[in-house]
Tab-separated table of N, CA and C in Angstrom:
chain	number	residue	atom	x	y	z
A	22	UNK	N	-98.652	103.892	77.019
A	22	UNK	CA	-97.445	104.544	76.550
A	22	UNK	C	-97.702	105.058	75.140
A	23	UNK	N	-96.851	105.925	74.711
A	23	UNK	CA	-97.290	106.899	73.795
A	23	UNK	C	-96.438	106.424	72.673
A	24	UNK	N	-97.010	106.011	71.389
A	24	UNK	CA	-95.888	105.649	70.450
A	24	UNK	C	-95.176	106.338	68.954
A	25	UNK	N	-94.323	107.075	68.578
A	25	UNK	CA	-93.896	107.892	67.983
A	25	UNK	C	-93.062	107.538	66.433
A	26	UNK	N	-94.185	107.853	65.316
A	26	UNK	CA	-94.036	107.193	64.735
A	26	UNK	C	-93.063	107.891	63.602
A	27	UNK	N	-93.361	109.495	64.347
A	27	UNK	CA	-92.549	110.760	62.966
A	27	UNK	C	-91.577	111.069	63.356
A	28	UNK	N	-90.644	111.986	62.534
A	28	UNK	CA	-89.652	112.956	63.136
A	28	UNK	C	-90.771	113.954	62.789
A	29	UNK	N	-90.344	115.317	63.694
A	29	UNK	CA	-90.469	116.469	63.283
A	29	UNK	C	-89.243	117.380	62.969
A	30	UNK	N	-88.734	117.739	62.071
A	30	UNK	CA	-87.173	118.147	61.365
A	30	UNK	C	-87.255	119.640	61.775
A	31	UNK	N	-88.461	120.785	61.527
A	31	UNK	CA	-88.101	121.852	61.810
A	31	UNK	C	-88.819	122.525	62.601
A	32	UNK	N	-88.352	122.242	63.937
A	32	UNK	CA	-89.204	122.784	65.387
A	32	UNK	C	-89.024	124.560	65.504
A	33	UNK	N	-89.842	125.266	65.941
A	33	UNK	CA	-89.447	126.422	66.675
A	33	UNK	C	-90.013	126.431	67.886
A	34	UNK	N	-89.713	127.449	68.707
A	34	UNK	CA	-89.639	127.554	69.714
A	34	UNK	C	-91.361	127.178	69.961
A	35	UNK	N	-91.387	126.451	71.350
A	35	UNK	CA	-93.141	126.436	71.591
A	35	UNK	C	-93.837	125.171	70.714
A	36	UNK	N	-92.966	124.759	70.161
A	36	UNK	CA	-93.405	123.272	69.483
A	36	UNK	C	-93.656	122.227	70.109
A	37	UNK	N	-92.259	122.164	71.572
A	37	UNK	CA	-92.380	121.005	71.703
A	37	UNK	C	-93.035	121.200	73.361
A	38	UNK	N	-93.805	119.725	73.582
A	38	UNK	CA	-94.613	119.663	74.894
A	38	UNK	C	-93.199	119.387	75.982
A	39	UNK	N	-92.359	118.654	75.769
A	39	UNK	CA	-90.998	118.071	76.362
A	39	UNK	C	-89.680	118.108	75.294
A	40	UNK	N	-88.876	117.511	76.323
A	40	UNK	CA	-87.713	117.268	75.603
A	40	UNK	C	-87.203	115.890	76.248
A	41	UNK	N	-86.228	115.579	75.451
A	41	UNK	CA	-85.779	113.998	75.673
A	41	UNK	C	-83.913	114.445	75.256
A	42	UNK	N	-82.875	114.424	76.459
A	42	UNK	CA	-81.507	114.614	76.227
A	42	UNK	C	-80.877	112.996	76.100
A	43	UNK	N	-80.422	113.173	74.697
A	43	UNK	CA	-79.627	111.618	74.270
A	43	UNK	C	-78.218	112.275	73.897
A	44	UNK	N	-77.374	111.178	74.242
A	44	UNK	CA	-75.968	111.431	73.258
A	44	UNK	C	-75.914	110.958	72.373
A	45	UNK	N	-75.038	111.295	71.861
A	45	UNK	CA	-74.705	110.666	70.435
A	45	UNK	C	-75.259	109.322	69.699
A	46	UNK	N	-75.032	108.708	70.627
A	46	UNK	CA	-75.142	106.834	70.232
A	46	UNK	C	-76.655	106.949	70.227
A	47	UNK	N	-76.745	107.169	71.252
A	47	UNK	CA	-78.239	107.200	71.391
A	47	UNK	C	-79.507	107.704	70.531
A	48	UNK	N	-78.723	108.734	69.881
A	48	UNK	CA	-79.857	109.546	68.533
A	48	UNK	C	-79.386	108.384	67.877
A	49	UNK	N	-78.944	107.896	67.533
A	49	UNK	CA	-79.254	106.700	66.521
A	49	UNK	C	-80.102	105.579	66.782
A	50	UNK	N	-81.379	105.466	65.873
A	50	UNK	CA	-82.107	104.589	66.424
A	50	UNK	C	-83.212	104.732	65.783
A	51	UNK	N	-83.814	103.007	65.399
A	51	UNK	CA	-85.106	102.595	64.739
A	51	UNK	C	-86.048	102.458	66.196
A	52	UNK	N	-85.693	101.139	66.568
A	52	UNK	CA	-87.031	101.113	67.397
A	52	UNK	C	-86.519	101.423	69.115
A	53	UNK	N	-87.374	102.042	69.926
A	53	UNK	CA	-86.769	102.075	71.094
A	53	UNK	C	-87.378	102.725	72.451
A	54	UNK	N	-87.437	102.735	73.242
A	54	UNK	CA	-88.360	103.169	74.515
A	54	UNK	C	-87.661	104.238	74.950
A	55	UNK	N	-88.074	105.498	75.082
A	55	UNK	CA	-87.445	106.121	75.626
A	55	UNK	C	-88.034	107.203	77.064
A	56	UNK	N	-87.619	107.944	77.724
A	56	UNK	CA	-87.930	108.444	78.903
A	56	UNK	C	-88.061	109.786	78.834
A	57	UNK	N	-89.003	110.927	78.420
A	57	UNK	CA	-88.114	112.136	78.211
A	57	UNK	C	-87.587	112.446	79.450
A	58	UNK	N	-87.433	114.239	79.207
A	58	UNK	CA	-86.589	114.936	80.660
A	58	UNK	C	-87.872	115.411	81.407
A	59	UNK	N	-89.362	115.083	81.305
A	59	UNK	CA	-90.168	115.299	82.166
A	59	UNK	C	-90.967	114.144	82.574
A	60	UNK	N	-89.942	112.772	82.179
A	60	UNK	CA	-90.461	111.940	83.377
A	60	UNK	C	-91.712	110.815	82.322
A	61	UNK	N	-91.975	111.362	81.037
A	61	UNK	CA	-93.347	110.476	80.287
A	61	UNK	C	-92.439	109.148	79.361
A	62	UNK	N	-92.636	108.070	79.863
A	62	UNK	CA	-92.342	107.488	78.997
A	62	UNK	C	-92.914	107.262	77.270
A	63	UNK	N	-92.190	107.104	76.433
A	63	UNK	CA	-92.982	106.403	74.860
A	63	UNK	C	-92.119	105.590	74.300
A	64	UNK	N	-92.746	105.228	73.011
A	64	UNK	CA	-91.811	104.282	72.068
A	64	UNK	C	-91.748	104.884	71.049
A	65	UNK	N	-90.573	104.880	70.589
A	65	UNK	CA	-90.216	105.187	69.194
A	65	UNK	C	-89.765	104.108	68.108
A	66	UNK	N	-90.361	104.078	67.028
A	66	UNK	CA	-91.148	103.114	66.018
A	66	UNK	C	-90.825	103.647	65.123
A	67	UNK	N	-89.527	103.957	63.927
A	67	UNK	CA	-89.108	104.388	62.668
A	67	UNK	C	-89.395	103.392	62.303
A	68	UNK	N	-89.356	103.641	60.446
A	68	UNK	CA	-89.337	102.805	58.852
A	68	UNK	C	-88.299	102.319	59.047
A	69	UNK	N	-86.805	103.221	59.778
A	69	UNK	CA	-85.952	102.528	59.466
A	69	UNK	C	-84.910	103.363	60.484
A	70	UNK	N	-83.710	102.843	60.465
A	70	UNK	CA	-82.781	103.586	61.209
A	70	UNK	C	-82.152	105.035	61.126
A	71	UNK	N	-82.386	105.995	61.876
A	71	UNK	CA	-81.927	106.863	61.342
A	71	UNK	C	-80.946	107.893	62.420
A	72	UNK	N	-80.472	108.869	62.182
A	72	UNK	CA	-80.205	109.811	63.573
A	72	UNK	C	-80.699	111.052	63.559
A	73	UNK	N	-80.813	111.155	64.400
A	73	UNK	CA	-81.998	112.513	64.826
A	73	UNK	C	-80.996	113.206	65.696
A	74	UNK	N	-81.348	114.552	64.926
A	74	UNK	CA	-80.281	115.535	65.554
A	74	UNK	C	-80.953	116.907	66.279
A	75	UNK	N	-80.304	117.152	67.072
A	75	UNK	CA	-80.586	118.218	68.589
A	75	UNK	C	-81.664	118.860	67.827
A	76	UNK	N	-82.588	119.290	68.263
A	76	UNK	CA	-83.856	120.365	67.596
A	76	UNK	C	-84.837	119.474	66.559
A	77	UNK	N	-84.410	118.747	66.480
A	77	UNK	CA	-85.510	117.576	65.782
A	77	UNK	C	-87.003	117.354	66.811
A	78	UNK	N	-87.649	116.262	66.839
A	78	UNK	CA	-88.552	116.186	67.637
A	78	UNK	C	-89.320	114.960	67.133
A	79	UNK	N	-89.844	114.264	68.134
A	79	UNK	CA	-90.576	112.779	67.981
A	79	UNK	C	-92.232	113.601	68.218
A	80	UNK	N	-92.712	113.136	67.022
A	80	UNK	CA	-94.424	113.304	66.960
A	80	UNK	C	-94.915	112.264	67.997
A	81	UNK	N	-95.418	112.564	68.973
A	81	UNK	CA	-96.537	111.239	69.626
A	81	UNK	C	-97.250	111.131	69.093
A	82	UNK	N	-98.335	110.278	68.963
A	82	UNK	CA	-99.241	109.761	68.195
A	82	UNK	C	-100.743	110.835	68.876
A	83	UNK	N	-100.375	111.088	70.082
A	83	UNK	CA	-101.097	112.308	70.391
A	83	UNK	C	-101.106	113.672	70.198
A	84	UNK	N	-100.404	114.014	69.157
A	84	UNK	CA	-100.245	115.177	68.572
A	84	UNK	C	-98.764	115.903	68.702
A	85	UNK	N	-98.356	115.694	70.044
A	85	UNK	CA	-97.184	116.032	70.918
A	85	UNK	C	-96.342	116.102	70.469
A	86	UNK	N	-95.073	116.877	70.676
A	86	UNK	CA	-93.685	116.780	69.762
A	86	UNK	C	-92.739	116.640	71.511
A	87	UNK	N	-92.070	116.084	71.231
A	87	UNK	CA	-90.829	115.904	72.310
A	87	UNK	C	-89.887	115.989	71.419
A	88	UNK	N	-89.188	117.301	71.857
A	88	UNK	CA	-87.958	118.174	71.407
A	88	UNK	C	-86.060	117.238	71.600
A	89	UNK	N	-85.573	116.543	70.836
A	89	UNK	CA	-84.496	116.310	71.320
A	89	UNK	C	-83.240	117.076	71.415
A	90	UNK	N	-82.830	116.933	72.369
A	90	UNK	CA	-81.489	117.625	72.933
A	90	UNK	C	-80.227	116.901	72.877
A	91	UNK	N	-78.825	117.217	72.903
A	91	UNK	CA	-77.824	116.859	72.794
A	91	UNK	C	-77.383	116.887	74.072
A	92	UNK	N	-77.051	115.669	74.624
A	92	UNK	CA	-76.163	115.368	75.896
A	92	UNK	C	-75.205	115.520	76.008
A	93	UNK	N	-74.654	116.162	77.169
A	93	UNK	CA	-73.141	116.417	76.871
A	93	UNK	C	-72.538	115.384	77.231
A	94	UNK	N	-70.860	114.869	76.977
A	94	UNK	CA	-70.377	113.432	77.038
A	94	UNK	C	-69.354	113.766	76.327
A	95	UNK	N	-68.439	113.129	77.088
A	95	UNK	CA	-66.839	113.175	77.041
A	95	UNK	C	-66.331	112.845	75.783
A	96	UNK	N	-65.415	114.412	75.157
A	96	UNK	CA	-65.092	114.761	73.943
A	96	UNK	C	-63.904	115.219	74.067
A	97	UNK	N	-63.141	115.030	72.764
A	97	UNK	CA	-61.735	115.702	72.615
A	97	UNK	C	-61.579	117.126	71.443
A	98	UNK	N	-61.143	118.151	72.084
A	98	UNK	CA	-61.381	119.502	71.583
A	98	UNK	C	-59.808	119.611	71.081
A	99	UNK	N	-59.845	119.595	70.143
A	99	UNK	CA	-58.473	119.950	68.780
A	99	UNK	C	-58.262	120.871	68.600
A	100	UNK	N	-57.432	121.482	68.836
A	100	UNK	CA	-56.634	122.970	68.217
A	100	UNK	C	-55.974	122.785	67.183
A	101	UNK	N	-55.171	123.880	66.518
A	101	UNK	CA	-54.384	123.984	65.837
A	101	UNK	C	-54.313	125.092	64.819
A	102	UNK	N	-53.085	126.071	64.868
A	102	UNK	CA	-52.731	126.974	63.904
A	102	UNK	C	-53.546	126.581	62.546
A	103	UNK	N	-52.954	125.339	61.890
A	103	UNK	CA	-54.032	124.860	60.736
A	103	UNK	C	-55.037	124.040	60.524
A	104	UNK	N	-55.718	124.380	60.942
A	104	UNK	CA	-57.199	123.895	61.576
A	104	UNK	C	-57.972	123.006	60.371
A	105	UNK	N	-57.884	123.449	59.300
A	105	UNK	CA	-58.339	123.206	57.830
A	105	UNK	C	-57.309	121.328	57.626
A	106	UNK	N	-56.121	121.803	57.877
A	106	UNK	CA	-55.145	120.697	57.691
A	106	UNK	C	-55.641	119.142	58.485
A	107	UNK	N	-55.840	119.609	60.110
A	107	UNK	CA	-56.613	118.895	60.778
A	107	UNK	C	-57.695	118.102	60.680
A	108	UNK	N	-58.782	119.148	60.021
A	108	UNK	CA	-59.841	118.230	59.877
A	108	UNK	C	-60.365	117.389	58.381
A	109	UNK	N	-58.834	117.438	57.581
A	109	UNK	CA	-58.785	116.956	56.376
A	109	UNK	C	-58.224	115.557	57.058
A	110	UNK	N	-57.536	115.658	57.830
A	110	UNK	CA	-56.918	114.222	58.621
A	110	UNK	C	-57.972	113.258	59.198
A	111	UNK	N	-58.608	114.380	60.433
A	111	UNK	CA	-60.006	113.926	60.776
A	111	UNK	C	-61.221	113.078	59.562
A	112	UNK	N	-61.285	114.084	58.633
A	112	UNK	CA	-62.608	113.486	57.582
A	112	UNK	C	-61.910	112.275	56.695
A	113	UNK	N	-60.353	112.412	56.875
A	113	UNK	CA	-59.950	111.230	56.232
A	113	UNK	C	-60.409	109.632	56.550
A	114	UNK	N	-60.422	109.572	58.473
A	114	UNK	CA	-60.486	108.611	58.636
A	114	UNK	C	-61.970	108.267	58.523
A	115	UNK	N	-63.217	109.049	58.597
A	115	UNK	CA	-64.481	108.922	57.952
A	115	UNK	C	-64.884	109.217	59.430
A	116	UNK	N	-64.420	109.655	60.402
A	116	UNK	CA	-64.726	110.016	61.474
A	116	UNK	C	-65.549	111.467	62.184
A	117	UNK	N	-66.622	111.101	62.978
A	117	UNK	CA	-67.454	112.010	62.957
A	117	UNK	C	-67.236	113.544	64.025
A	118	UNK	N	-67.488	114.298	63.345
A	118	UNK	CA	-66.490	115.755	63.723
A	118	UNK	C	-67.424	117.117	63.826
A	119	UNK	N	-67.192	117.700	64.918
A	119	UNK	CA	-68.343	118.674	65.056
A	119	UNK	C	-67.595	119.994	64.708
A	120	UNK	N	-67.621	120.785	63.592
A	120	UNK	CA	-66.560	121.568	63.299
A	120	UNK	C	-66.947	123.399	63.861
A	121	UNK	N	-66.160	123.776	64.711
A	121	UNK	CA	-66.240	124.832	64.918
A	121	UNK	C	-65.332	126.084	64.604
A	122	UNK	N	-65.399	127.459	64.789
A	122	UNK	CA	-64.513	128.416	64.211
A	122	UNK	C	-63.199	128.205	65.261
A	123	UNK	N	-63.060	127.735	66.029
A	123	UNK	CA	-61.494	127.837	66.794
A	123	UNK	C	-60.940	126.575	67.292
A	124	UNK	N	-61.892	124.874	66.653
A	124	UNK	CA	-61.768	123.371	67.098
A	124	UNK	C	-62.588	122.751	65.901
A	125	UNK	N	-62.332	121.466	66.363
A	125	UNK	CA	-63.129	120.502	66.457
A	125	UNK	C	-63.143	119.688	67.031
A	126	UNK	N	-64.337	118.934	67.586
A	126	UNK	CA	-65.107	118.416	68.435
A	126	UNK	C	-65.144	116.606	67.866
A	127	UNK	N	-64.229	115.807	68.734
A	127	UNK	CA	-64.655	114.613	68.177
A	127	UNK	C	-64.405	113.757	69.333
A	128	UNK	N	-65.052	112.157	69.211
A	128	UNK	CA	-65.398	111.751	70.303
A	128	UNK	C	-63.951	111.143	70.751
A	129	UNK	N	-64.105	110.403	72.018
A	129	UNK	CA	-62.672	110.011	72.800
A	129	UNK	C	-62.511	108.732	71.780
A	130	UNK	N	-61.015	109.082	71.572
A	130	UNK	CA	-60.439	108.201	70.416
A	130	UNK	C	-58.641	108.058	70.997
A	131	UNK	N	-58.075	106.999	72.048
A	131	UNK	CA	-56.806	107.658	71.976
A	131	UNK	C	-55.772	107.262	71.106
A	132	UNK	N	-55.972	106.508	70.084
A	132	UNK	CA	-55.154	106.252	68.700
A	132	UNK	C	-55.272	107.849	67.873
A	133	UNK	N	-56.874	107.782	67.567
A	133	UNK	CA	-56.689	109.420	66.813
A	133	UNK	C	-56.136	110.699	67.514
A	134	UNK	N	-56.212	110.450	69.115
A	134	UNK	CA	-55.275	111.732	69.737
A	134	UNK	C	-54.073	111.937	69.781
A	135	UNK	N	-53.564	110.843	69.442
A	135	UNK	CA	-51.964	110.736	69.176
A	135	UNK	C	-51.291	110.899	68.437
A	136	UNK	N	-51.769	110.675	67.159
A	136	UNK	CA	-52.444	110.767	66.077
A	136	UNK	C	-52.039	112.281	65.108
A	137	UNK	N	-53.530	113.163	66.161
A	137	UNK	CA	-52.995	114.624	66.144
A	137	UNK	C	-52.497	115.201	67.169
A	138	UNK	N	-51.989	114.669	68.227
A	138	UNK	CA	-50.587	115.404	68.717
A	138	UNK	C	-49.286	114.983	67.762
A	139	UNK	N	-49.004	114.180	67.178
A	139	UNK	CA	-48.389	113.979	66.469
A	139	UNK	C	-48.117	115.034	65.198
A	140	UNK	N	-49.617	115.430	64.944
A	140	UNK	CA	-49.329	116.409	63.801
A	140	UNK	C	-49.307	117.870	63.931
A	141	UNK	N	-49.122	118.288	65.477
A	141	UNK	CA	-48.950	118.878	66.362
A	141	UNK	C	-50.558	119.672	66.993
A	142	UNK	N	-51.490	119.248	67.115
A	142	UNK	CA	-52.321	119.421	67.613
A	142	UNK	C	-52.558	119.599	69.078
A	143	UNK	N	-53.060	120.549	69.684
A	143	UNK	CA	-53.251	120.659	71.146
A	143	UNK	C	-54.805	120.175	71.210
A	144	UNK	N	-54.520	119.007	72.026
A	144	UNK	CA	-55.720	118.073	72.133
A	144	UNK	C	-56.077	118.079	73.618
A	145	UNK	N	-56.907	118.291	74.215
A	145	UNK	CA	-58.124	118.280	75.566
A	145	UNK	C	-59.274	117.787	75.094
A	146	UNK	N	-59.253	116.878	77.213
A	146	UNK	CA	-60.657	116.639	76.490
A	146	UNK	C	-61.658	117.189	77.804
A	147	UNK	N	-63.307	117.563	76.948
A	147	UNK	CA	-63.778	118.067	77.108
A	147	UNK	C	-65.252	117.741	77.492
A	148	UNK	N	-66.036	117.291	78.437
A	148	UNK	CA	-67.435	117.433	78.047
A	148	UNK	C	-68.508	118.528	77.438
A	149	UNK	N	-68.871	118.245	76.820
A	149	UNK	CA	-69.865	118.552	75.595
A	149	UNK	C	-71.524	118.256	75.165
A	150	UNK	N	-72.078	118.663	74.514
A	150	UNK	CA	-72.935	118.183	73.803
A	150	UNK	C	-72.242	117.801	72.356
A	151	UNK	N	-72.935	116.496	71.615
A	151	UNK	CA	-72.154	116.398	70.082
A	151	UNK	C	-73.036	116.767	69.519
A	152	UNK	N	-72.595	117.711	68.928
A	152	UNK	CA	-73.682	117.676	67.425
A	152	UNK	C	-72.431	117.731	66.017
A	153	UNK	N	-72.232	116.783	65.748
A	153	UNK	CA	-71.433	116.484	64.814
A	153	UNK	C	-72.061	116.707	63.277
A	154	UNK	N	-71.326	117.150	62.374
A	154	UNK	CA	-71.955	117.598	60.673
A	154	UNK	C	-72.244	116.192	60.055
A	155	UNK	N	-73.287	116.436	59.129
A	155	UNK	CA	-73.976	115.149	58.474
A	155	UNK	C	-73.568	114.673	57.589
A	156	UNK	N	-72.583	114.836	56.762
A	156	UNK	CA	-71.873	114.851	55.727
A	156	UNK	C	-72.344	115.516	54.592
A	157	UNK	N	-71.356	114.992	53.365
A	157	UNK	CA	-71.600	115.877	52.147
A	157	UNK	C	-72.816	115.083	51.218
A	158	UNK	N	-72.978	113.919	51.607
A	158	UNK	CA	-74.328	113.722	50.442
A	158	UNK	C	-75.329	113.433	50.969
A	159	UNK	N	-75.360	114.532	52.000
A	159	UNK	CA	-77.010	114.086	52.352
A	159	UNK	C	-77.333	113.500	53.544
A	160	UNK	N	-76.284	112.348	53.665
A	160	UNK	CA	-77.082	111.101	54.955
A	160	UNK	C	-76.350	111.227	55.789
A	161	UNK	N	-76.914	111.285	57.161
A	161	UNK	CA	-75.828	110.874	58.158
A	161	UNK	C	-75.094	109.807	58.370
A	162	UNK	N	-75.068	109.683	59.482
A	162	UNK	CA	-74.209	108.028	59.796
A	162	UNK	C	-75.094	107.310	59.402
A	163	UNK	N	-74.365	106.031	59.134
A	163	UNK	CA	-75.126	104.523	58.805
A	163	UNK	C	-74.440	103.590	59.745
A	164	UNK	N	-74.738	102.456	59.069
A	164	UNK	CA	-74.213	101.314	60.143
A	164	UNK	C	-73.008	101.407	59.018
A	165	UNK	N	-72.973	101.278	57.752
A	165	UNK	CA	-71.530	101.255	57.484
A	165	UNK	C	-71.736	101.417	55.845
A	166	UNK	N	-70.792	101.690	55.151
A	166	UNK	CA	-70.575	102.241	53.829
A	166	UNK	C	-69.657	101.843	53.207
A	167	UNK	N	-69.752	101.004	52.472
A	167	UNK	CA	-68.759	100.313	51.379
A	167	UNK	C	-68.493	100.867	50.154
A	168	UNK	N	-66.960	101.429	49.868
A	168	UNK	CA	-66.996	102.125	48.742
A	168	UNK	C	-66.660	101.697	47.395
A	169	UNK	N	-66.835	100.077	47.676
A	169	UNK	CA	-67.001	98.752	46.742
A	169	UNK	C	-66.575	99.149	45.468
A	170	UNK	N	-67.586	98.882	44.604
A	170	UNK	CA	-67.532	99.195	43.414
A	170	UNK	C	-68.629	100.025	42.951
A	171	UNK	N	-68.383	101.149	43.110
A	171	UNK	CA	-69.476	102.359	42.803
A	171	UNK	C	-68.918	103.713	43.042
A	172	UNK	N	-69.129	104.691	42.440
A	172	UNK	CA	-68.036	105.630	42.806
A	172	UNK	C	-69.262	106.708	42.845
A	173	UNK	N	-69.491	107.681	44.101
A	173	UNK	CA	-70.481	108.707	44.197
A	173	UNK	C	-70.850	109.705	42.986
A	174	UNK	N	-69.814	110.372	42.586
A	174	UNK	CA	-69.696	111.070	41.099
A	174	UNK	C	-70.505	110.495	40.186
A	175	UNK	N	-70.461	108.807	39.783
A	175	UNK	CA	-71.206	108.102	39.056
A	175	UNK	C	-72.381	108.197	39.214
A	176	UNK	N	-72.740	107.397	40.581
A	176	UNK	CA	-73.965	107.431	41.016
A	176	UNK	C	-74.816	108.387	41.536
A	177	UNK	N	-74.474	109.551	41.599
A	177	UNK	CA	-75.049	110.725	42.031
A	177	UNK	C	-75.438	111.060	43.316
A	178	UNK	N	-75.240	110.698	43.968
A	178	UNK	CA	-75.004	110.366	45.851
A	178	UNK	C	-74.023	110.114	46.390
């Protein structure tokens, strides 16, 4: 089995030997076995935890790049006249949001759908691929973020 020790961050076309379709949960991840979509198994072996997003790619240790893809998987598609208003509600709760010109894209939540029907939102749900935005300083998701005693402005992150 083939073990994968890099990302590759900026693929173009013809890079990759395969591809490997994960959802969401699933791009998150240090160590882990995975299957691509042509059937080769490998392991993937990060420094550390991270998420790897659609067009990324796992280096095999044989030179190889396996291209990852975004799975599609049951999502709730948000409308609304004030769309801006919405996803100030959305980023309030620190919740992860795939923002497009006529929605946004966030996972099945039915407290937060009620939430924004409440704030009059026309909410469906939808299967999808997620590719949700990484935030504003840089990192994607973590396991979790304490906004303790340290304030980003200060610390520069």
């Amino acid at each position: 089995m083939h073990l994968a020790q890099d990302i590759e961050t900026h693929l173009h076309a013809g890079d990759a030997a395969d591809t490997v379709t994960l959802d969401y949960e699933a791009r998150f991840l240090r160590r882990k076995r995975l299957v691509s979509d042509g059937g080769e198994a490998f392991l993937v072996e990060l420094a550390e935890t991270r998420s790897i997003n659609q067009g990324e790619g796992f280096r095999l240790d044989d030179g190889r790049v396996i291209a990852v893809m975004a799975a599609p998987e049951p999502l709730l598609a948000v409308r609304h006249d004030n769309l801006v208003r919405i996803a100030w509600h959305v980023g309030n709760r620190h919740t992860p949001c795939q923002v497009e010109s006529d929605r946004i894209l966030i996972r099945e939540d039915s407290v937060l759908q009620a939430m924004l029907e409440q704030l009059g939102a026309q909410v469906n749900r939808v299967t999808a691929p997620f590719t949700p935005e990484g935030g504003a300083y840089g990192h994607g998701r973590t396991h979790g973020h304490d906004h303790g005693e340290h304030d980003h402005a200060l610390q520069g992150h």
